[in-house]
PDB file of C-alpha atoms in Angstrom:
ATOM      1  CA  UNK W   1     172.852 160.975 -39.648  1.00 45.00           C
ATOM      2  CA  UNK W   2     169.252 161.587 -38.664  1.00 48.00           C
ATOM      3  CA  UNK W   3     168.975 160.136 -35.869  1.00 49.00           C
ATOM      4  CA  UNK W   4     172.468 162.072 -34.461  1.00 59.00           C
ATOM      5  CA  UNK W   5     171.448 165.288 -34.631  1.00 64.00           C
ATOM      6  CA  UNK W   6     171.442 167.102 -31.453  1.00 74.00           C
ATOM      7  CA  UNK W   7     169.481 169.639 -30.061  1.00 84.00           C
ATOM      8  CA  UNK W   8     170.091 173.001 -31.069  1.00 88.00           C
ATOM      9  CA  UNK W   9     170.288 175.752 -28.466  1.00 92.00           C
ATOM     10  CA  UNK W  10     168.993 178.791 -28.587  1.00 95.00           C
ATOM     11  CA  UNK W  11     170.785 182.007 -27.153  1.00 95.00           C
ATOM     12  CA  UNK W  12     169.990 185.443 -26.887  1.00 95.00           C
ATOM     13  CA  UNK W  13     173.324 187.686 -28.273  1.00 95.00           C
ATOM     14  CA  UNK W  14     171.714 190.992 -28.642  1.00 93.00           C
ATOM     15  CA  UNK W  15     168.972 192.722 -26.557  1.00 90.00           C
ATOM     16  CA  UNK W  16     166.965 191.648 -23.506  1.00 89.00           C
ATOM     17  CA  UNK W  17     164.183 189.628 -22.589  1.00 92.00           C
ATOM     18  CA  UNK W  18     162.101 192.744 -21.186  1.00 89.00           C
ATOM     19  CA  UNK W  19     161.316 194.716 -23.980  1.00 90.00           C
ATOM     20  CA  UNK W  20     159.985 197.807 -25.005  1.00 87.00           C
ATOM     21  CA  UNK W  21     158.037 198.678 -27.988  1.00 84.00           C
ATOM     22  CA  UNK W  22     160.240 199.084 -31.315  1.00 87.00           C
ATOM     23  CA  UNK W  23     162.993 197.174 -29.931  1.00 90.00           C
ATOM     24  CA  UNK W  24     165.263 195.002 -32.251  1.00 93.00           C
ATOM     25  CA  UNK W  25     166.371 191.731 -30.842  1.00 95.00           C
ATOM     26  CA  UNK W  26     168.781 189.023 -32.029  1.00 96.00           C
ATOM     27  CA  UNK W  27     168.612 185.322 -31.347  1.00 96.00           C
ATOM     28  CA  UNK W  28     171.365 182.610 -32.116  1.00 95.00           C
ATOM     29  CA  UNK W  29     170.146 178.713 -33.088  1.00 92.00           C
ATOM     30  CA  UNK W  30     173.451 176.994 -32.414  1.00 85.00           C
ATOM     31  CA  UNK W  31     174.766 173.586 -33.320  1.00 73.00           C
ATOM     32  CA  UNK W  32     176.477 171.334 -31.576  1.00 68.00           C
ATOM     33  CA  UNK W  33     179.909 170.520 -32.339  1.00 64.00           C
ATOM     34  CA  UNK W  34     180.241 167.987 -35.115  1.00 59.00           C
ATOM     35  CA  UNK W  35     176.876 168.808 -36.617  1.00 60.00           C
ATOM     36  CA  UNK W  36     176.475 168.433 -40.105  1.00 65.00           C
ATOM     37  CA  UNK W  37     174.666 170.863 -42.336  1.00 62.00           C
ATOM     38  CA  UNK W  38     171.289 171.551 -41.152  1.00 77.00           C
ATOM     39  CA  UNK W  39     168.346 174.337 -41.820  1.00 85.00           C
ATOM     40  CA  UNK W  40     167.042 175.785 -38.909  1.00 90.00           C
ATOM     41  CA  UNK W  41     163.518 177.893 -38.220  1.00 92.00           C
ATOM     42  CA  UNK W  42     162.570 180.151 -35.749  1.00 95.00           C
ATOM     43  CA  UNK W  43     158.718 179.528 -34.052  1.00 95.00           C
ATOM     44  CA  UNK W  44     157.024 181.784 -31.877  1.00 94.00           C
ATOM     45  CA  UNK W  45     153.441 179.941 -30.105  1.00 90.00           C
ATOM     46  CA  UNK W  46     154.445 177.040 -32.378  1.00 88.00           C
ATOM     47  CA  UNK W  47     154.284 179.607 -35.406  1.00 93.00           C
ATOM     48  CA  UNK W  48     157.276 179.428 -37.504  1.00 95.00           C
ATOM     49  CA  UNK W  49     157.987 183.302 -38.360  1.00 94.00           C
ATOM     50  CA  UNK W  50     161.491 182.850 -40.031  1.00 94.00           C
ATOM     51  CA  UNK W  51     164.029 179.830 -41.438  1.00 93.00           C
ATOM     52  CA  UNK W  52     167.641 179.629 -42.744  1.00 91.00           C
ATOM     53  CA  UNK W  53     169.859 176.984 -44.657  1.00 87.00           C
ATOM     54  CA  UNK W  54     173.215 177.004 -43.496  1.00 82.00           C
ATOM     55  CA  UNK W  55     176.049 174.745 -45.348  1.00 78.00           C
ATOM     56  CA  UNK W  56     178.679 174.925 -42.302  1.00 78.00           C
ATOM     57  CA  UNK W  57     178.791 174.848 -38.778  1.00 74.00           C
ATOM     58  CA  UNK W  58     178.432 178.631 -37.993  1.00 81.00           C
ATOM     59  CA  UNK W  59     175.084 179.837 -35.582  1.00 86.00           C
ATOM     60  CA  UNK W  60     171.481 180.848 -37.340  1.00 91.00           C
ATOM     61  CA  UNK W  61     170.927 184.298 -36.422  1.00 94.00           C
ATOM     62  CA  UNK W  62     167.808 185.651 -36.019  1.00 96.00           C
ATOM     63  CA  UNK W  63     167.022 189.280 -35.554  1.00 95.00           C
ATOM     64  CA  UNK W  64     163.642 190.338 -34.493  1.00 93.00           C
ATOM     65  CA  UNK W  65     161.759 194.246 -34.164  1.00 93.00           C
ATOM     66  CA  UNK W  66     159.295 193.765 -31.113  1.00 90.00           C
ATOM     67  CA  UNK W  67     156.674 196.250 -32.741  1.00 88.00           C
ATOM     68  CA  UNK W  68     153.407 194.842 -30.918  1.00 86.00           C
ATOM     69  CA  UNK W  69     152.050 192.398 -28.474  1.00 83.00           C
ATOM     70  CA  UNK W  70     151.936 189.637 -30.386  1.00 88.00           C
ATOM     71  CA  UNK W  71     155.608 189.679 -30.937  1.00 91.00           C
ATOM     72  CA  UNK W  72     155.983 188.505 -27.221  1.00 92.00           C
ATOM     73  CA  UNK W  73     156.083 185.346 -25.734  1.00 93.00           C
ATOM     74  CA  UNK W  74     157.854 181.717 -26.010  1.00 96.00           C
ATOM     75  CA  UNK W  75     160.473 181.304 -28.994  1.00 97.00           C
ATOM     76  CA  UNK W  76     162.187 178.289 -29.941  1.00 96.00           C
ATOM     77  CA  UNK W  77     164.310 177.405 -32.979  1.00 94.00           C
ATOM     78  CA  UNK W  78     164.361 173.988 -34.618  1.00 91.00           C
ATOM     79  CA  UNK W  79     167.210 171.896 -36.376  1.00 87.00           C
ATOM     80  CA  UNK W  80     166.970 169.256 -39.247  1.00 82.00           C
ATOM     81  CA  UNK W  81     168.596 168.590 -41.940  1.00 69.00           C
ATOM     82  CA  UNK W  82     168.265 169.959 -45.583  1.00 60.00           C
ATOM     83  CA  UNK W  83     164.741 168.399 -47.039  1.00 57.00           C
ATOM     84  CA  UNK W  84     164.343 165.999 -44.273  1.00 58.00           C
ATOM     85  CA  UNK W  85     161.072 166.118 -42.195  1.00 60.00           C
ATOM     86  CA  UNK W  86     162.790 164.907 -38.691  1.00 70.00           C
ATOM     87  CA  UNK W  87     164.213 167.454 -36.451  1.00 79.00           C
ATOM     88  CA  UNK W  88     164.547 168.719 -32.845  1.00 85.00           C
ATOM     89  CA  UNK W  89     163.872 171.618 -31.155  1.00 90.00           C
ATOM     90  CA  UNK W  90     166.107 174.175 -28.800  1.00 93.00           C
ATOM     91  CA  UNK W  91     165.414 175.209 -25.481  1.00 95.00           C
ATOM     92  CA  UNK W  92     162.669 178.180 -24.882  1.00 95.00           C
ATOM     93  CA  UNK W  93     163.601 182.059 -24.626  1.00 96.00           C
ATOM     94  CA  UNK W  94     160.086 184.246 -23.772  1.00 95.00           C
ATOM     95  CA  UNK W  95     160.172 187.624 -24.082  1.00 94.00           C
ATOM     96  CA  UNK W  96     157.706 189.833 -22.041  1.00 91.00           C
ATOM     97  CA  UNK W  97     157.206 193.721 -22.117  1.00 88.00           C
ATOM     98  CA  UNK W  98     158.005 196.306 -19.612  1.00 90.00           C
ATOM     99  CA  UNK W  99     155.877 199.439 -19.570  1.00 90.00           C
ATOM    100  CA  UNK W 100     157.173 202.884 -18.153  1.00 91.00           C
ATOM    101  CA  UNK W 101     155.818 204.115 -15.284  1.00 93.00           C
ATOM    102  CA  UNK W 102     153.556 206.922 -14.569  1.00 94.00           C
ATOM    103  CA  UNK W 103     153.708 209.919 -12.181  1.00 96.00           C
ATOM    104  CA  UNK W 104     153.119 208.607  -8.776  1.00 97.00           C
ATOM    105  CA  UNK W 105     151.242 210.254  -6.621  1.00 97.00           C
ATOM    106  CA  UNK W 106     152.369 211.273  -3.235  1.00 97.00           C
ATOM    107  CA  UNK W 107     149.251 211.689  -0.566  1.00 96.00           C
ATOM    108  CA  UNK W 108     148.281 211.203   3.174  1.00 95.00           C
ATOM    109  CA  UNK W 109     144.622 210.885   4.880  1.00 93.00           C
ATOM    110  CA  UNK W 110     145.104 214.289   6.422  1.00 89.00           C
ATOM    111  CA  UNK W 111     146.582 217.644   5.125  1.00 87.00           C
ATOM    112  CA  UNK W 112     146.642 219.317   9.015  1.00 88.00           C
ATOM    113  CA  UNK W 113     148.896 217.944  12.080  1.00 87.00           C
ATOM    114  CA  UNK W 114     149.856 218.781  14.872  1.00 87.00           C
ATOM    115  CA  UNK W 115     153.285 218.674  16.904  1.00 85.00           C
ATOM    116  CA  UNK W 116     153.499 215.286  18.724  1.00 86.00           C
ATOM    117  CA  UNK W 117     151.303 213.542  15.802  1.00 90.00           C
ATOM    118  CA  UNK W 118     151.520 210.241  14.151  1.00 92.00           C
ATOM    119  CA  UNK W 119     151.175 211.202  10.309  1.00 94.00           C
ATOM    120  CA  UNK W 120     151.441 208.561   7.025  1.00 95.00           C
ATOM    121  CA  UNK W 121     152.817 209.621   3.470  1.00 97.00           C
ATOM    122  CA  UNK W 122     151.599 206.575   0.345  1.00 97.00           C
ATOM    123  CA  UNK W 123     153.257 206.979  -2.968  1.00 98.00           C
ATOM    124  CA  UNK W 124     151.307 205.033  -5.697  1.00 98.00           C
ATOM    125  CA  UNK W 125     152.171 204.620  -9.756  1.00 97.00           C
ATOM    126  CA  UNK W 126     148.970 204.041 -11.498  1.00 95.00           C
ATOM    127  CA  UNK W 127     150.966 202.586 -14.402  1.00 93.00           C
ATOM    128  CA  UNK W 128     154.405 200.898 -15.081  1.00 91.00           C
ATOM    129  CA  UNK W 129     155.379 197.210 -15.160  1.00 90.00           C
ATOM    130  CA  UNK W 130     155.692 195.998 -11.897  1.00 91.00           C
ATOM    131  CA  UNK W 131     158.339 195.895  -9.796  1.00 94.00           C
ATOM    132  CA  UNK W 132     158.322 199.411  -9.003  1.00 96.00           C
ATOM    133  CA  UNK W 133     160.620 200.776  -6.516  1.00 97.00           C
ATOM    134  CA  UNK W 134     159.687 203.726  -4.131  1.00 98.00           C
ATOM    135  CA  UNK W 135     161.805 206.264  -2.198  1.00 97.00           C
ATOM    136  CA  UNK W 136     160.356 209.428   0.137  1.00 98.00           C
ATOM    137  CA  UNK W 137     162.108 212.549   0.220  1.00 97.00           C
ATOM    138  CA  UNK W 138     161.882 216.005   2.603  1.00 94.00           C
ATOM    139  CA  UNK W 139     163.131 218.751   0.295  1.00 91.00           C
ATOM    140  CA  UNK W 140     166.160 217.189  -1.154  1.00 91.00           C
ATOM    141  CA  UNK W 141     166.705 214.926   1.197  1.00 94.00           C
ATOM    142  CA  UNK W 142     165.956 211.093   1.790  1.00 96.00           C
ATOM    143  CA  UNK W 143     163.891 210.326   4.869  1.00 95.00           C
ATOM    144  CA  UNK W 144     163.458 206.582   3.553  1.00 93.00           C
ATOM    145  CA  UNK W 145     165.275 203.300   2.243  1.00 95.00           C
ATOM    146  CA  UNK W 146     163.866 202.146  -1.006  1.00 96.00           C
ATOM    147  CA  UNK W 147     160.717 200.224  -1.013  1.00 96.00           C
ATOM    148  CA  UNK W 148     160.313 197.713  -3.925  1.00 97.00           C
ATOM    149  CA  UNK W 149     156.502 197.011  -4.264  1.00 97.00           C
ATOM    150  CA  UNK W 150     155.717 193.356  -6.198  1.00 96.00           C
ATOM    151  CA  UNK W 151     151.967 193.992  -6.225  1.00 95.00           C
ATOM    152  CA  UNK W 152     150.317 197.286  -7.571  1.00 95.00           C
ATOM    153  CA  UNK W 153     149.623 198.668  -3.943  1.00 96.00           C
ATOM    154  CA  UNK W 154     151.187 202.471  -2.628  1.00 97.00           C
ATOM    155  CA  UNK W 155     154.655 202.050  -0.871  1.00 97.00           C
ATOM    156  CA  UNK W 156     153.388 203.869   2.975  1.00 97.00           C
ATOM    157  CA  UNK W 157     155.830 205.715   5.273  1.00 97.00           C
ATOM    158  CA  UNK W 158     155.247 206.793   8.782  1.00 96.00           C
ATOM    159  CA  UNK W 159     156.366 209.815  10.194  1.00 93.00           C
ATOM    160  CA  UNK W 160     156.465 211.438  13.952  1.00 93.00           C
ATOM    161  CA  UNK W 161     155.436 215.789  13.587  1.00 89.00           C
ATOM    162  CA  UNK W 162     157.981 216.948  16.456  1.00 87.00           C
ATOM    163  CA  UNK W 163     158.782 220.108  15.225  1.00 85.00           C
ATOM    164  CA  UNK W 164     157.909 222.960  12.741  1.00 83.00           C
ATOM    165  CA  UNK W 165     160.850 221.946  10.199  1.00 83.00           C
ATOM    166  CA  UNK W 166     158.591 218.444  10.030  1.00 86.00           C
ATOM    167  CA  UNK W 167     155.600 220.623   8.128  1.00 86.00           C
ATOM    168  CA  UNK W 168     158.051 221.236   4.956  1.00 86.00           C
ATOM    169  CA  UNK W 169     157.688 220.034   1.169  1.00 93.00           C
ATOM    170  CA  UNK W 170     157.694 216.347   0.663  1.00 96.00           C
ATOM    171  CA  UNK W 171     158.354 213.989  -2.672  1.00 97.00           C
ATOM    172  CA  UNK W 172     157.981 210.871  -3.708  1.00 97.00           C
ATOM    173  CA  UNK W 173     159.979 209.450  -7.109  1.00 97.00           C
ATOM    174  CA  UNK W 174     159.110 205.765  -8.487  1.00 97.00           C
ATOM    175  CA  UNK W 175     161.419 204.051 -11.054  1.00 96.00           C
ATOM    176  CA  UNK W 176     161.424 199.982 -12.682  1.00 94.00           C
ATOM    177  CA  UNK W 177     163.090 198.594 -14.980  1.00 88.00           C
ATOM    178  CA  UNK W 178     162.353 200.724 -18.264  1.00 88.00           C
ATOM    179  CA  UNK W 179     165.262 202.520 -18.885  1.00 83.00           C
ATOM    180  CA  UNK W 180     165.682 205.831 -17.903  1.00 86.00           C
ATOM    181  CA  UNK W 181     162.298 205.957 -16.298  1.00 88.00           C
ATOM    182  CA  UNK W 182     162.640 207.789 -12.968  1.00 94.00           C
ATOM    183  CA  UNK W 183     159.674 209.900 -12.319  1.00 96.00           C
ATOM    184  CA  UNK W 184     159.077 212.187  -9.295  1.00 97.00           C
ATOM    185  CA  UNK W 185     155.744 213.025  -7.792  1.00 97.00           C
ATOM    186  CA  UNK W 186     153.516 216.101  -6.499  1.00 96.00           C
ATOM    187  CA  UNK W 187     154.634 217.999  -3.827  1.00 96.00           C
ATOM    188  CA  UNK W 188     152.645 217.417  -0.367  1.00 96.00           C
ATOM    189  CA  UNK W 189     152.953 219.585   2.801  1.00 92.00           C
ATOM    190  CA  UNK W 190     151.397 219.426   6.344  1.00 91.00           C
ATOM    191  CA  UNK W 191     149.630 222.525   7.532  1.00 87.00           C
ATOM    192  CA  UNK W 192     149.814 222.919  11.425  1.00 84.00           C
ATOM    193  CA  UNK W 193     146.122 222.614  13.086  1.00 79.00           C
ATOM    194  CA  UNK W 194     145.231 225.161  15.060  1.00 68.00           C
ATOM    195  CA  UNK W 195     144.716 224.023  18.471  1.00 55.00           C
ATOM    196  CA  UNK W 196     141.426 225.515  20.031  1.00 49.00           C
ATOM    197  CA  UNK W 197     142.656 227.705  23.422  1.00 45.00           C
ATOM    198  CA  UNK W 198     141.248 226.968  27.436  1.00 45.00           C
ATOM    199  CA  UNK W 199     138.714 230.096  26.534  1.00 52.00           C
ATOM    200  CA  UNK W 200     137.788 228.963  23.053  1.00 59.00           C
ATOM    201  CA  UNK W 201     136.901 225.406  24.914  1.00 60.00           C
ATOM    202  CA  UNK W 202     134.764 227.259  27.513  1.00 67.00           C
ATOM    203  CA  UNK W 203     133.022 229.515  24.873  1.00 73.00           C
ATOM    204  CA  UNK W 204     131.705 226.792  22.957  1.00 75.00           C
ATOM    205  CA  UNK W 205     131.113 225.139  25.833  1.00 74.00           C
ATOM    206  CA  UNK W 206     128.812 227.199  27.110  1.00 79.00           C
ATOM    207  CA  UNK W 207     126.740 227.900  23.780  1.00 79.00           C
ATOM    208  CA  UNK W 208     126.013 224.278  23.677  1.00 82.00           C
ATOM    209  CA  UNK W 209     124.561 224.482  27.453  1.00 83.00           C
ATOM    210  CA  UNK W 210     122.383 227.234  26.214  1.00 81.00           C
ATOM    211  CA  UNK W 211     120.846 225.532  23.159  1.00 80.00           C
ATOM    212  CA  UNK W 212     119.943 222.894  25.249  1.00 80.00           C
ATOM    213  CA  UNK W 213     118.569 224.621  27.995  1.00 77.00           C
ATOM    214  CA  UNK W 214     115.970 226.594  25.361  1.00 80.00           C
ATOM    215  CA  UNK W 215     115.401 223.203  23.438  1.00 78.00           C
ATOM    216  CA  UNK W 216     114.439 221.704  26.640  1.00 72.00           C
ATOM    217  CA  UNK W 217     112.133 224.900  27.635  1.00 69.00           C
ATOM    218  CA  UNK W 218     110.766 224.673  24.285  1.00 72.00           C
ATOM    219  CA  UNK W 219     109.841 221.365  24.623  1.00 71.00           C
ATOM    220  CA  UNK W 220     108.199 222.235  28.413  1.00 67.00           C
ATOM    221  CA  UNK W 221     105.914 224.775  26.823  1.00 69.00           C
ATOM    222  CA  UNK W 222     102.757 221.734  25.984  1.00 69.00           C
ATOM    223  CA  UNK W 223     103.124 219.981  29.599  1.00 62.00           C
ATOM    224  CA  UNK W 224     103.721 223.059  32.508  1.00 60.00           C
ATOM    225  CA  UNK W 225     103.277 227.080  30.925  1.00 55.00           C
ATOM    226  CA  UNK W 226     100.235 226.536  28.564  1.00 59.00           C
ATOM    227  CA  UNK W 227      97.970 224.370  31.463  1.00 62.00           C
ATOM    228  CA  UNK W 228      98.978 226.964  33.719  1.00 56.00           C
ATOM    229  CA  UNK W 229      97.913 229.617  31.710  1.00 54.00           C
ATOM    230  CA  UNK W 230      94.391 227.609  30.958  1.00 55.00           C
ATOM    231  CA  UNK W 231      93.988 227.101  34.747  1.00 56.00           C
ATOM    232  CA  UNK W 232      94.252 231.399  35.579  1.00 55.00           C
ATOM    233  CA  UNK W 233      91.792 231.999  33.129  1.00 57.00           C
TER     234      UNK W 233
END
């Protein structure tokens, strides 16, 4: 029946296809119904890294410890029958690995503002398979939706100062799809500027008028006081 055989298909029945390191996976070959007795063989690249005979009709199962890099990638099993060269292959399954995130970092272009002022909070994980999803918080509270970032770039928020409860503690947290990988940021606060009063204006103000006026006598000395002074003599 050589020429019969079906394609085998290959099924994932334990694990997932984002993996961390040390994880143990398990793969199914399965026949089709009314296949005879077959051996199958697990490839990985086109590598074969594991075979089995089986004498009925019940699934090859495969089970796998994803302990480095090079255990990633495209698998496939293959079919064919007991000492017979001919065979055909499954479908593909790749596995790929997810990396945990690291502390993000919560910042903003300016530390002082003002009431009335446009401000901008970024929140930016260095580290962590991407997506990575963002959300800004004031104290304990939420002051954003989530922001789900495809690229490595900072998720940005803009905020309005319009009052002194605006200057309190803000957070960032940043979370993907290792498990149990939520991690929160720095704290960041606003300090209100001070804003320079009417007299404070007019002081400096008037020092600059002063400077110039002696920088502009000083320079006057060589054209007007010292031929003066020649001509009395």
């Amino acid at each position: 029946f050589p020429g019969t055989l079906p394609n085998p298909k290959l099924v994932l029945v334990h694990g997932t296809l984002k993996v961390v390191m040390k994880q143990n996976v398990t793969l199914s070959c399965l026949p089709k119904p009314g296949s005879p007795p077959v051996r199958y063989a697990l490839f990985r690249h086109n590598q074969q890294v594991s075979a089995l005979n089986r004498s009925d009709l019940t699934p090859a199962l495969f089970t796998l410890t994803i302990s480095s890099a090079s255990d990633v990638g495209e698998y496939k099993c293959k079919a064919e029958y007991n000492n017979s060269s001919g065979g055909k292959y499954s479908n593909s399954l790749n596995f790929t690995f997810i990396e945990p995130i690291s502390k993000p970092v919560l910042s903003s272009p300016t530390s002082q503002a003002q009431k009335g002022q446009n401000v901008t909070l970024s929140c930016f994980s260095e580290n962590g398979s991407l997506p990575i999803t963002y959300q800004f918080f004031k104290g304990n509270q939420s002051i954003s939706p989530r922001k789900t970032m495809q690229k490595r770039e900072a998720a940005v928020i803009f905020l309005f100062i319009d009052s002194l409860s605006d200057f309190g503690t803000y957070k960032c947290k940043a979370s993907n799809s290792f498990p149990n990988n939520t991690k929160y940021s720095n704290a960041f606060s606003f300090t209100l500027a001070e804003e320079r009063s009417y007299s404070q204006t007019l002081i400096i103000s008037l020092g600059l008028i002063l400077l110039l006026l002696i920088i502009g006598f000083a320079l006057a000395i060589p054209f007007f006081v010292i031929p003066l002074y020649k001509a009395s003599e």
